[in-house]
Short mmCIF file of C-alpha atoms in Angstrom, two decimals:
data_model
loop_
_atom_site.label_atom_id
_atom_site.label_comp_id
_atom_site.label_asym_id
_atom_site.label_seq_id
_atom_site.Cartn_x
_atom_site.Cartn_y
_atom_site.Cartn_z
CA UNK A 1 0.00 0.00 0.00
CA UNK A 2 2.92 2.29 0.78
CA UNK A 3 4.22 1.84 -2.74
CA UNK A 4 0.89 3.11 -4.10
CA UNK A 5 1.02 6.23 -1.94
CA UNK A 6 4.64 6.86 -2.92
CA UNK A 7 3.74 6.49 -6.61
CA UNK A 8 0.82 8.90 -6.22
CA UNK A 9 3.11 11.40 -4.51
CA UNK A 10 5.68 11.15 -7.29
CA UNK A 11 3.00 11.48 -9.96
CA UNK A 12 1.44 14.51 -8.27
CA UNK A 13 4.83 16.15 -7.72
CA UNK A 14 5.83 15.86 -11.37
CA UNK A 15 2.36 17.01 -12.43
CA UNK A 16 2.52 20.06 -10.16
CA UNK A 17 6.03 21.01 -11.23
CA UNK A 18 5.11 20.52 -14.89
CA UNK A 19 2.06 22.77 -14.46
CA UNK A 20 4.05 25.56 -12.83
CA UNK A 21 6.77 25.34 -15.47
CA UNK A 22 4.27 25.32 -18.36
CA UNK A 23 2.38 28.26 -16.89
CA UNK A 24 5.60 30.23 -16.54
CA UNK A 25 6.75 29.37 -20.08
CA UNK A 26 3.34 30.23 -21.57
CA UNK A 27 3.35 33.62 -19.86
CA UNK A 28 6.99 34.44 -20.55
CA UNK A 29 6.98 33.37 -24.18
CA UNK A 30 7.14 36.34 -26.57
CA UNK A 31 5.84 34.36 -29.55
CA UNK A 32 2.04 34.13 -29.45
CA UNK A 33 1.80 30.87 -31.35
CA UNK A 34 4.22 29.15 -29.00
CA UNK A 35 2.28 30.53 -26.03
CA UNK A 36 -0.92 29.01 -27.43
CA UNK A 37 0.73 25.61 -27.88
CA UNK A 38 2.05 25.76 -24.32
CA UNK A 39 -1.40 26.80 -23.08
CA UNK A 40 -3.00 23.77 -24.75
CA UNK A 41 -0.41 21.51 -23.12
CA UNK A 42 -1.10 23.31 -19.82
CA UNK A 43 -4.80 22.50 -20.20
CA UNK A 44 -3.99 18.81 -20.68
CA UNK A 45 -1.89 18.67 -17.50
CA UNK A 46 -4.46 20.72 -15.59
CA UNK A 47 -7.19 18.20 -16.43
CA UNK A 48 -4.92 15.46 -15.08
CA UNK A 49 -4.37 17.53 -11.94
CA UNK A 50 -8.13 17.74 -11.40
CA UNK A 51 -8.25 13.96 -11.78
CA UNK A 52 -5.55 13.67 -9.11
CA UNK A 53 -7.65 15.90 -6.86
CA UNK A 54 -10.56 13.47 -7.36
CA UNK A 55 -12.70 16.03 -9.21
CA UNK A 56 -13.64 14.25 -12.45
CA UNK A 57 -16.44 16.77 -13.13
CA UNK A 58 -13.98 19.64 -13.29
CA UNK A 59 -11.51 17.49 -15.24
CA UNK A 60 -14.19 16.85 -17.84
CA UNK A 61 -15.00 20.55 -18.14
CA UNK A 62 -11.30 21.40 -18.38
CA UNK A 63 -10.80 18.73 -21.06
CA UNK A 64 -13.74 19.99 -23.10
CA UNK A 65 -13.16 23.73 -22.78
CA UNK A 66 -9.56 24.29 -21.70
CA UNK A 67 -7.69 21.80 -23.82
CA UNK A 68 -10.16 21.46 -26.66
CA UNK A 69 -12.12 24.54 -27.66
CA UNK A 70 -9.89 27.27 -26.26
CA UNK A 71 -6.98 26.07 -28.39
CA UNK A 72 -9.07 26.32 -31.56
CA UNK A 73 -10.45 29.73 -30.51
CA UNK A 74 -6.99 31.11 -29.73
CA UNK A 75 -5.52 29.80 -33.00
CA UNK A 76 -8.34 31.45 -34.95
CA UNK A 77 -7.82 34.70 -33.02
CA UNK A 78 -4.09 34.54 -33.78
CA UNK A 79 -4.77 34.05 -37.49
CA UNK A 80 -7.05 37.09 -37.45
CA UNK A 81 -4.44 39.14 -35.56
CA UNK A 82 -1.79 38.22 -38.11
CA UNK A 83 -4.00 39.10 -41.05
CA UNK A 84 -4.77 42.50 -39.54
CA UNK A 85 -1.21 43.36 -38.55
CA UNK A 86 1.08 42.81 -41.47
CA UNK A 87 4.18 43.94 -39.62
CA UNK A 88 3.98 40.89 -37.39
CA UNK A 89 5.65 38.99 -40.23
CA UNK A 90 8.98 40.63 -39.38
CA UNK A 91 10.44 38.23 -36.88
CA UNK A 92 11.50 39.68 -33.55
CA UNK A 93 10.36 43.18 -34.47
CA UNK A 94 6.99 43.38 -32.70
CA UNK A 95 8.27 42.29 -29.30
CA UNK A 96 10.95 44.95 -29.21
CA UNK A 97 8.49 47.62 -30.28
CA UNK A 98 6.02 46.40 -27.68
CA UNK A 99 8.58 46.69 -24.91
CA UNK A 100 9.25 50.35 -25.61
CA UNK A 101 5.63 51.47 -25.34
CA UNK A 102 4.83 49.15 -22.45
CA UNK A 103 4.18 50.66 -19.04
CA UNK A 104 7.04 50.58 -16.53
CA UNK A 105 7.58 47.08 -15.24
CA UNK A 106 6.93 47.94 -11.59
CA UNK A 107 3.40 49.14 -12.35
CA UNK A 108 1.80 45.66 -12.48
CA UNK A 109 3.62 44.77 -9.28
CA UNK A 110 2.08 47.77 -7.49
CA UNK A 111 -1.35 46.72 -8.70
CA UNK A 112 -0.87 43.02 -8.03
CA UNK A 113 0.63 43.27 -4.54
CA UNK A 114 -2.62 44.45 -2.86
CA UNK A 115 -4.53 41.77 -4.78
CA UNK A 116 -2.09 39.09 -3.60
CA UNK A 117 -2.23 40.46 -0.05
CA UNK A 118 -6.03 40.47 -0.13
CA UNK A 119 -6.18 36.93 -1.47
CA UNK A 120 -3.66 35.79 1.12
CA UNK A 121 -5.72 37.42 3.87
CA UNK A 122 -8.89 35.69 2.65
CA UNK A 123 -7.17 32.30 2.49
CA UNK A 124 -5.64 32.74 5.96
CA UNK A 125 -8.93 33.86 7.46
CA UNK A 126 -10.70 30.69 6.31
CA UNK A 127 -11.76 28.41 9.16
CA UNK A 128 -8.97 25.84 9.68
CA UNK A 129 -11.18 22.79 9.21
CA UNK A 130 -13.84 23.79 6.72
CA UNK A 131 -16.72 21.37 6.63
CA UNK A 132 -18.01 22.63 3.30
CA UNK A 133 -21.53 22.05 2.14
CA UNK A 134 -21.09 18.48 0.89
CA UNK A 135 -22.91 17.03 3.92
CA UNK A 136 -25.88 19.30 3.28
CA UNK A 137 -25.89 18.38 -0.41
CA UNK A 138 -25.73 14.67 0.41
CA UNK A 139 -28.61 15.03 2.87
CA UNK A 140 -30.85 16.74 0.31
CA UNK A 141 -29.79 14.74 -2.72
CA UNK A 142 -32.93 12.61 -2.81
CA UNK A 143 -35.11 15.67 -3.37
CA UNK A 144 -32.73 16.96 -6.05
CA UNK A 145 -33.99 14.80 -8.89
CA UNK A 146 -30.52 13.58 -9.96
CA UNK A 147 -28.01 11.33 -8.22
CA UNK A 148 -24.87 13.23 -9.30
CA UNK A 149 -24.28 15.80 -6.53
CA UNK A 150 -22.51 18.23 -8.90
CA UNK A 151 -25.46 18.33 -11.29
CA UNK A 152 -27.85 18.64 -8.36
CA UNK A 153 -25.96 21.70 -7.08
CA UNK A 154 -25.57 23.31 -10.51
CA UNK A 155 -29.09 22.82 -11.79
CA UNK A 156 -31.17 22.62 -8.63
CA UNK A 157 -29.74 23.83 -5.31
CA UNK A 158 -27.80 26.71 -6.87
CA UNK A 159 -29.68 26.92 -10.16
CA UNK A 160 -29.54 30.72 -10.30
CA UNK A 161 -25.74 30.58 -10.60
CA UNK A 162 -26.07 28.49 -13.72
CA UNK A 163 -28.82 30.76 -15.05
CA UNK A 164 -26.52 33.76 -14.72
CA UNK A 165 -23.64 31.84 -16.33
CA UNK A 166 -25.84 31.17 -19.34
CA UNK A 167 -26.52 34.91 -19.60
CA UNK A 168 -22.79 35.66 -19.31
CA UNK A 169 -22.11 33.42 -22.30
CA UNK A 170 -24.84 35.18 -24.27
CA UNK A 171 -23.37 38.57 -23.33
CA UNK A 172 -19.94 37.46 -24.55
CA UNK A 173 -21.42 36.62 -27.94
CA UNK A 174 -23.31 39.94 -28.02
CA UNK A 175 -20.02 41.67 -27.35
CA UNK A 176 -18.35 39.90 -30.26
CA UNK A 177 -21.26 40.60 -32.59
CA UNK A 178 -21.43 44.26 -31.59
CA UNK A 179 -17.84 44.69 -32.81
CA UNK A 180 -19.61 44.53 -36.12
CA UNK A 181 -18.48 44.01 -39.65
CA UNK A 182 -15.62 41.63 -39.15
CA UNK A 183 -15.07 40.20 -42.60
CA UNK A 184 -16.16 36.60 -42.48
CA UNK A 185 -13.43 34.39 -43.76
CA UNK A 186 -14.08 32.28 -46.81
CA UNK A 187 -12.66 28.83 -46.22
CA UNK A 188 -10.78 27.07 -48.98
CA UNK A 189 -12.48 23.92 -50.16
CA UNK A 190 -11.55 21.15 -47.73
CA UNK A 191 -9.21 18.47 -48.95
CA UNK A 192 -10.13 14.82 -48.98
CA UNK A 193 -8.66 14.22 -45.53
CA UNK A 194 -10.53 17.05 -43.82
CA UNK A 195 -13.73 16.26 -45.70
CA UNK A 196 -13.64 12.63 -44.57
CA UNK A 197 -12.62 13.57 -41.04
CA UNK A 198 -15.43 16.05 -40.58
CA UNK A 199 -17.97 13.61 -42.00
CA UNK A 200 -16.83 10.93 -39.56
CA UNK A 201 -16.07 13.04 -36.51
CA UNK A 202 -18.98 15.51 -36.43
CA UNK A 203 -21.66 12.83 -35.87
CA UNK A 204 -19.51 11.19 -33.18
CA UNK A 205 -19.07 14.55 -31.44
CA UNK A 206 -22.83 15.14 -31.48
CA UNK A 207 -23.42 11.62 -30.15
CA UNK A 208 -20.90 12.13 -27.33
CA UNK A 209 -22.52 15.48 -26.48
CA UNK A 210 -25.84 13.67 -26.08
CA UNK A 211 -24.15 10.99 -23.98
CA UNK A 212 -22.51 13.55 -21.66
CA UNK A 213 -25.83 15.35 -21.26
CA UNK A 214 -27.62 12.15 -20.32
CA UNK A 215 -24.90 10.73 -18.07
CA UNK A 216 -24.75 14.01 -16.12
CA UNK A 217 -27.75 12.89 -14.06
CA UNK A 218 -25.76 10.22 -12.22
CA UNK A 219 -22.07 10.64 -13.13
CA UNK A 220 -19.67 13.41 -14.22
CA UNK A 221 -21.08 15.17 -17.25
CA UNK A 222 -23.78 17.74 -17.84
CA UNK A 223 -24.80 20.70 -19.91
CA UNK A 224 -21.55 22.66 -20.04
CA UNK A 225 -19.41 19.70 -21.00
CA UNK A 226 -21.98 18.46 -23.51
CA UNK A 227 -22.41 21.98 -24.88
CA UNK A 228 -18.72 22.45 -25.46
CA UNK A 229 -18.43 19.11 -27.26
CA UNK A 230 -21.40 20.17 -29.39
CA UNK A 231 -19.65 23.49 -29.97
CA UNK A 232 -16.54 21.59 -31.06
CA UNK A 233 -18.66 19.80 -33.67
CA UNK A 234 -19.78 23.22 -34.93
CA UNK A 235 -16.20 24.49 -34.98
CA UNK A 236 -15.09 21.46 -36.97
CA UNK A 237 -17.86 21.99 -39.53
CA UNK A 238 -17.06 25.71 -39.78
CA UNK A 239 -13.39 24.91 -40.37
CA UNK A 240 -14.39 22.45 -43.08
CA UNK A 241 -16.14 25.32 -44.87
CA UNK A 242 -19.73 24.72 -43.79
CA UNK A 243 -21.80 27.86 -43.32
CA UNK A 244 -25.24 28.34 -41.86
CA UNK A 245 -27.89 28.76 -44.52
CA UNK A 246 -28.78 32.46 -44.79
CA UNK A 247 -32.44 31.68 -44.13
CA UNK A 248 -31.56 30.14 -40.77
CA UNK A 249 -29.14 32.86 -39.72
CA UNK A 250 -31.80 35.33 -38.61
CA UNK A 251 -34.54 34.08 -36.29
CA UNK A 252 -33.76 30.33 -35.92
CA UNK A 253 -30.12 30.98 -34.94
CA UNK A 254 -31.15 33.58 -32.38
CA UNK A 255 -33.80 31.27 -30.96
CA UNK A 256 -31.18 28.54 -30.52
CA UNK A 257 -28.84 31.04 -28.85
CA UNK A 258 -31.37 32.22 -26.27
CA UNK A 259 -33.15 28.88 -25.77
CA UNK A 260 -31.06 27.96 -22.69
CA UNK A 261 -31.37 31.29 -20.90
CA UNK A 262 -34.98 31.71 -22.03
CA UNK A 263 -36.23 28.35 -20.80
CA UNK A 264 -34.21 28.79 -17.61
CA UNK A 265 -35.84 32.20 -17.00
CA UNK A 266 -39.30 30.84 -17.79
CA UNK A 267 -38.67 28.03 -15.32
CA UNK A 268 -37.51 30.54 -12.70
CA UNK A 269 -40.68 32.62 -13.10
CA UNK A 270 -42.87 29.51 -13.14
CA UNK A 271 -41.35 28.06 -9.95
CA UNK A 272 -41.54 31.48 -8.30
CA UNK A 273 -45.27 31.58 -8.98
CA UNK A 274 -46.01 27.93 -8.19
CA UNK A 275 -43.65 27.12 -5.32
CA UNK A 276 -43.01 30.64 -4.06
CA UNK A 277 -39.25 30.29 -4.46
CA UNK A 278 -36.89 30.85 -7.37
CA UNK A 279 -35.97 27.60 -9.17
CA UNK A 280 -37.40 25.37 -6.44
CA UNK A 281 -38.66 22.34 -8.35
CA UNK A 282 -41.27 19.96 -6.96
CA UNK A 283 -39.15 16.91 -5.95
CA UNK A 284 -41.24 14.47 -7.99
CA UNK A 285 -40.66 16.33 -11.26
CA UNK A 286 -37.16 17.63 -10.50
CA UNK A 287 -35.41 15.00 -12.63
CA UNK A 288 -37.36 15.68 -15.81
CA UNK A 289 -37.26 19.46 -15.31
CA UNK A 290 -33.46 19.36 -14.93
CA UNK A 291 -33.18 17.27 -18.10
CA UNK A 292 -35.28 19.79 -20.05
CA UNK A 293 -33.20 22.68 -18.74
CA UNK A 294 -29.94 20.90 -19.50
CA UNK A 295 -31.00 19.98 -23.01
CA UNK A 296 -31.87 23.58 -23.84
CA UNK A 297 -28.67 24.78 -22.17
CA UNK A 298 -26.56 22.27 -24.14
CA UNK A 299 -27.98 23.44 -27.47
CA UNK A 300 -27.49 27.10 -26.55
CA UNK A 301 -23.95 26.63 -25.26
CA UNK A 302 -22.96 24.62 -28.33
CA UNK A 303 -24.41 27.15 -30.78
CA UNK A 304 -22.93 30.08 -28.82
CA UNK A 305 -19.44 28.59 -28.80
CA UNK A 306 -19.57 27.84 -32.52
CA UNK A 307 -20.84 31.38 -33.18
CA UNK A 308 -18.02 32.79 -31.02
CA UNK A 309 -15.54 30.83 -33.12
CA UNK A 310 -17.02 32.29 -36.30
CA UNK A 311 -16.23 35.65 -34.72
CA UNK A 312 -18.88 37.81 -36.36
CA UNK A 313 -22.60 37.93 -36.95
CA UNK A 314 -23.42 35.48 -39.73
CA UNK A 315 -24.97 37.32 -42.69
CA UNK A 316 -28.68 36.76 -43.13
CA UNK A 317 -31.19 37.45 -45.86
CA UNK A 318 -31.83 41.07 -44.89
CA UNK A 319 -28.15 41.87 -45.40
CA UNK A 320 -28.41 40.79 -49.02
CA UNK A 321 -31.16 43.27 -49.90
CA UNK B 1 -2.06 -4.47 -10.54
CA UNK B 2 -2.74 -0.98 -9.22
CA UNK B 3 1.01 -0.44 -8.80
CA UNK B 4 1.65 -1.44 -12.42
CA UNK B 5 -0.98 1.02 -13.67
CA UNK B 6 0.46 3.83 -11.58
CA UNK B 7 4.04 3.07 -12.66
CA UNK B 8 2.94 3.14 -16.31
CA UNK B 9 1.04 6.41 -15.76
CA UNK B 10 4.13 7.94 -14.15
CA UNK B 11 6.30 6.71 -17.03
CA UNK B 12 3.95 8.32 -19.55
CA UNK B 13 3.92 11.55 -17.56
CA UNK B 14 7.73 11.63 -17.70
CA UNK B 15 7.44 11.04 -21.44
CA UNK B 16 5.50 14.30 -21.63
CA UNK B 17 8.62 15.98 -20.28
CA UNK B 18 10.56 14.57 -23.21
CA UNK B 19 7.87 15.82 -25.59
CA UNK B 20 8.18 19.25 -24.01
CA UNK B 21 11.64 19.48 -25.52
CA UNK B 22 10.10 19.36 -28.98
CA UNK B 23 7.54 22.03 -28.04
CA UNK B 24 10.30 24.36 -26.94
CA UNK B 25 12.81 23.62 -29.72
CA UNK B 26 10.42 23.51 -32.65
CA UNK B 27 11.81 24.51 -35.05
CA UNK B 28 8.62 24.82 -37.12
CA UNK B 29 5.14 25.56 -35.84
CA UNK B 30 4.01 22.15 -37.04
CA UNK B 31 6.59 20.44 -34.81
CA UNK B 32 5.22 22.24 -31.79
CA UNK B 33 1.61 21.52 -32.70
CA UNK B 34 2.27 17.83 -33.33
CA UNK B 35 4.06 17.58 -29.99
CA UNK B 36 0.92 18.81 -28.22
CA UNK B 37 -1.11 16.33 -30.26
CA UNK B 38 1.20 13.66 -28.87
CA UNK B 39 0.59 15.11 -25.41
CA UNK B 40 -3.12 14.63 -26.00
CA UNK B 41 -2.64 11.00 -26.94
CA UNK B 42 -0.42 10.44 -23.90
CA UNK B 43 -2.95 12.17 -21.66
CA UNK B 44 -5.65 9.80 -22.97
CA UNK B 45 -3.46 6.83 -22.06
CA UNK B 46 -2.66 8.27 -18.60
CA UNK B 47 -6.34 8.90 -17.90
CA UNK B 48 -7.31 5.37 -18.96
CA UNK B 49 -4.60 3.95 -16.67
CA UNK B 50 -5.75 6.14 -13.78
CA UNK B 51 -9.36 5.08 -14.40
CA UNK B 52 -8.26 1.47 -13.89
CA UNK B 53 -5.89 2.24 -11.00
CA UNK B 54 -8.45 4.17 -8.97
CA UNK B 55 -11.46 2.17 -10.17
CA UNK B 56 -13.05 5.41 -11.37
CA UNK B 57 -14.84 4.75 -14.70
CA UNK B 58 -15.90 8.43 -15.34
CA UNK B 59 -12.24 9.17 -16.10
CA UNK B 60 -12.76 7.21 -19.32
CA UNK B 61 -15.22 9.91 -20.39
CA UNK B 62 -12.54 12.54 -19.80
CA UNK B 63 -10.19 10.49 -21.99
CA UNK B 64 -12.91 10.21 -24.66
CA UNK B 65 -13.41 13.99 -24.71
CA UNK B 66 -9.64 14.53 -24.96
CA UNK B 67 -9.36 12.11 -27.86
CA UNK B 68 -12.21 13.75 -29.76
CA UNK B 69 -11.26 17.38 -29.19
CA UNK B 70 -7.55 17.01 -29.93
CA UNK B 71 -8.53 16.49 -33.57
CA UNK B 72 -10.47 19.78 -33.57
CA UNK B 73 -7.40 21.70 -32.33
CA UNK B 74 -5.30 20.06 -35.05
CA UNK B 75 -7.81 21.01 -37.75
CA UNK B 76 -7.95 24.59 -36.42
CA UNK B 77 -4.17 24.76 -36.65
CA UNK B 78 -4.01 23.44 -40.20
CA UNK B 79 -6.83 25.67 -41.45
CA UNK B 80 -5.98 28.89 -39.61
CA UNK B 81 -2.39 29.07 -38.39
CA UNK B 82 -0.50 26.82 -40.81
CA UNK B 83 -0.26 28.73 -44.14
CA UNK B 84 1.59 31.67 -42.53
CA UNK B 85 4.36 29.43 -41.36
CA UNK B 86 4.57 26.89 -44.12
CA UNK B 87 7.66 28.35 -45.75
CA UNK B 88 10.08 28.21 -42.89
CA UNK B 89 10.84 28.35 -39.22
CA UNK B 90 8.64 30.44 -37.01
CA UNK B 91 10.12 33.46 -35.31
CA UNK B 92 13.02 31.96 -33.46
#
């Protein structure tokens, strides 16, 4: 048994050191592309760290968002940066220029020291043996409608947090769209490899999204993980040159985008009227209500992420007039 | 059996350190990107081993998501970041 503990210690030590080193390299690296590659590797190790901390739910979210979608988003952002700044082509030039105009180096330290002190104070003022709320969650789990405590907390006990997170995602997309007329990139026709890959992989991604949504009721999974896998399917199709039909880009797209927040809000109002408390489901129907909410949230998250990747409002019929 | 799984997981984790050399050295962008793809594959193997070692089947789902999404990152690289760098070494 001691050998197992020793092995775990060694594994965790290397993992922790690797994470710190990768984080430092990713921040210190002057080349943006290299920083992105390091960040993707960082996401992979971070997911493993969550596994080591026995938090498979967080590991799944980190795998889906941190290591998967963020890499694609950052690479697309980098490509757009490069196409808008032609002088980036000159190797080594931009960093030197950037250093000259940058604020004095002590300025961030002055700003960050109070933040670090405040965080340190908060951590030190925590009760030494925090009991947490897991006992309370476990005691109320049978009225929660699902057997996975994380899903029960996210969708039932603290449902309003998730509702607000859905709105945050929507606001992010509104922000991107309000930047306006970003020229939408025309993709080259996909080669045989990409064409075959997207035909094979997109259905599997959609299937896995459905699986994660369903399994969330009793095991790690749920709307955010499923939504980001669905979003990855959208990203893959967009990269392969697929574009939303102009007729669907107006109302149907917007309906899909707001479905999650909308149904969540409707549920909040309904439960407020019926039960007298925000998002307090009747225990008998809690399971099915959570599934409905999660399904709508998955669709909205997936469509929002894919739309964020596209990086501009898709043109619709009215634009063509 | 648990010890074997953990030893193998540790070995694969150390392998990531070797792969890190390629990420840092390059010299081309594709070298770096392929090294992270290799990281993804290794991470899938590590997660599957840990799932067995700890008897924690949900970790297989994490591995599944890794395996699926690594391909999306690779496609994003080829379609968006690759043509700029095709001709030579990235800014070294």
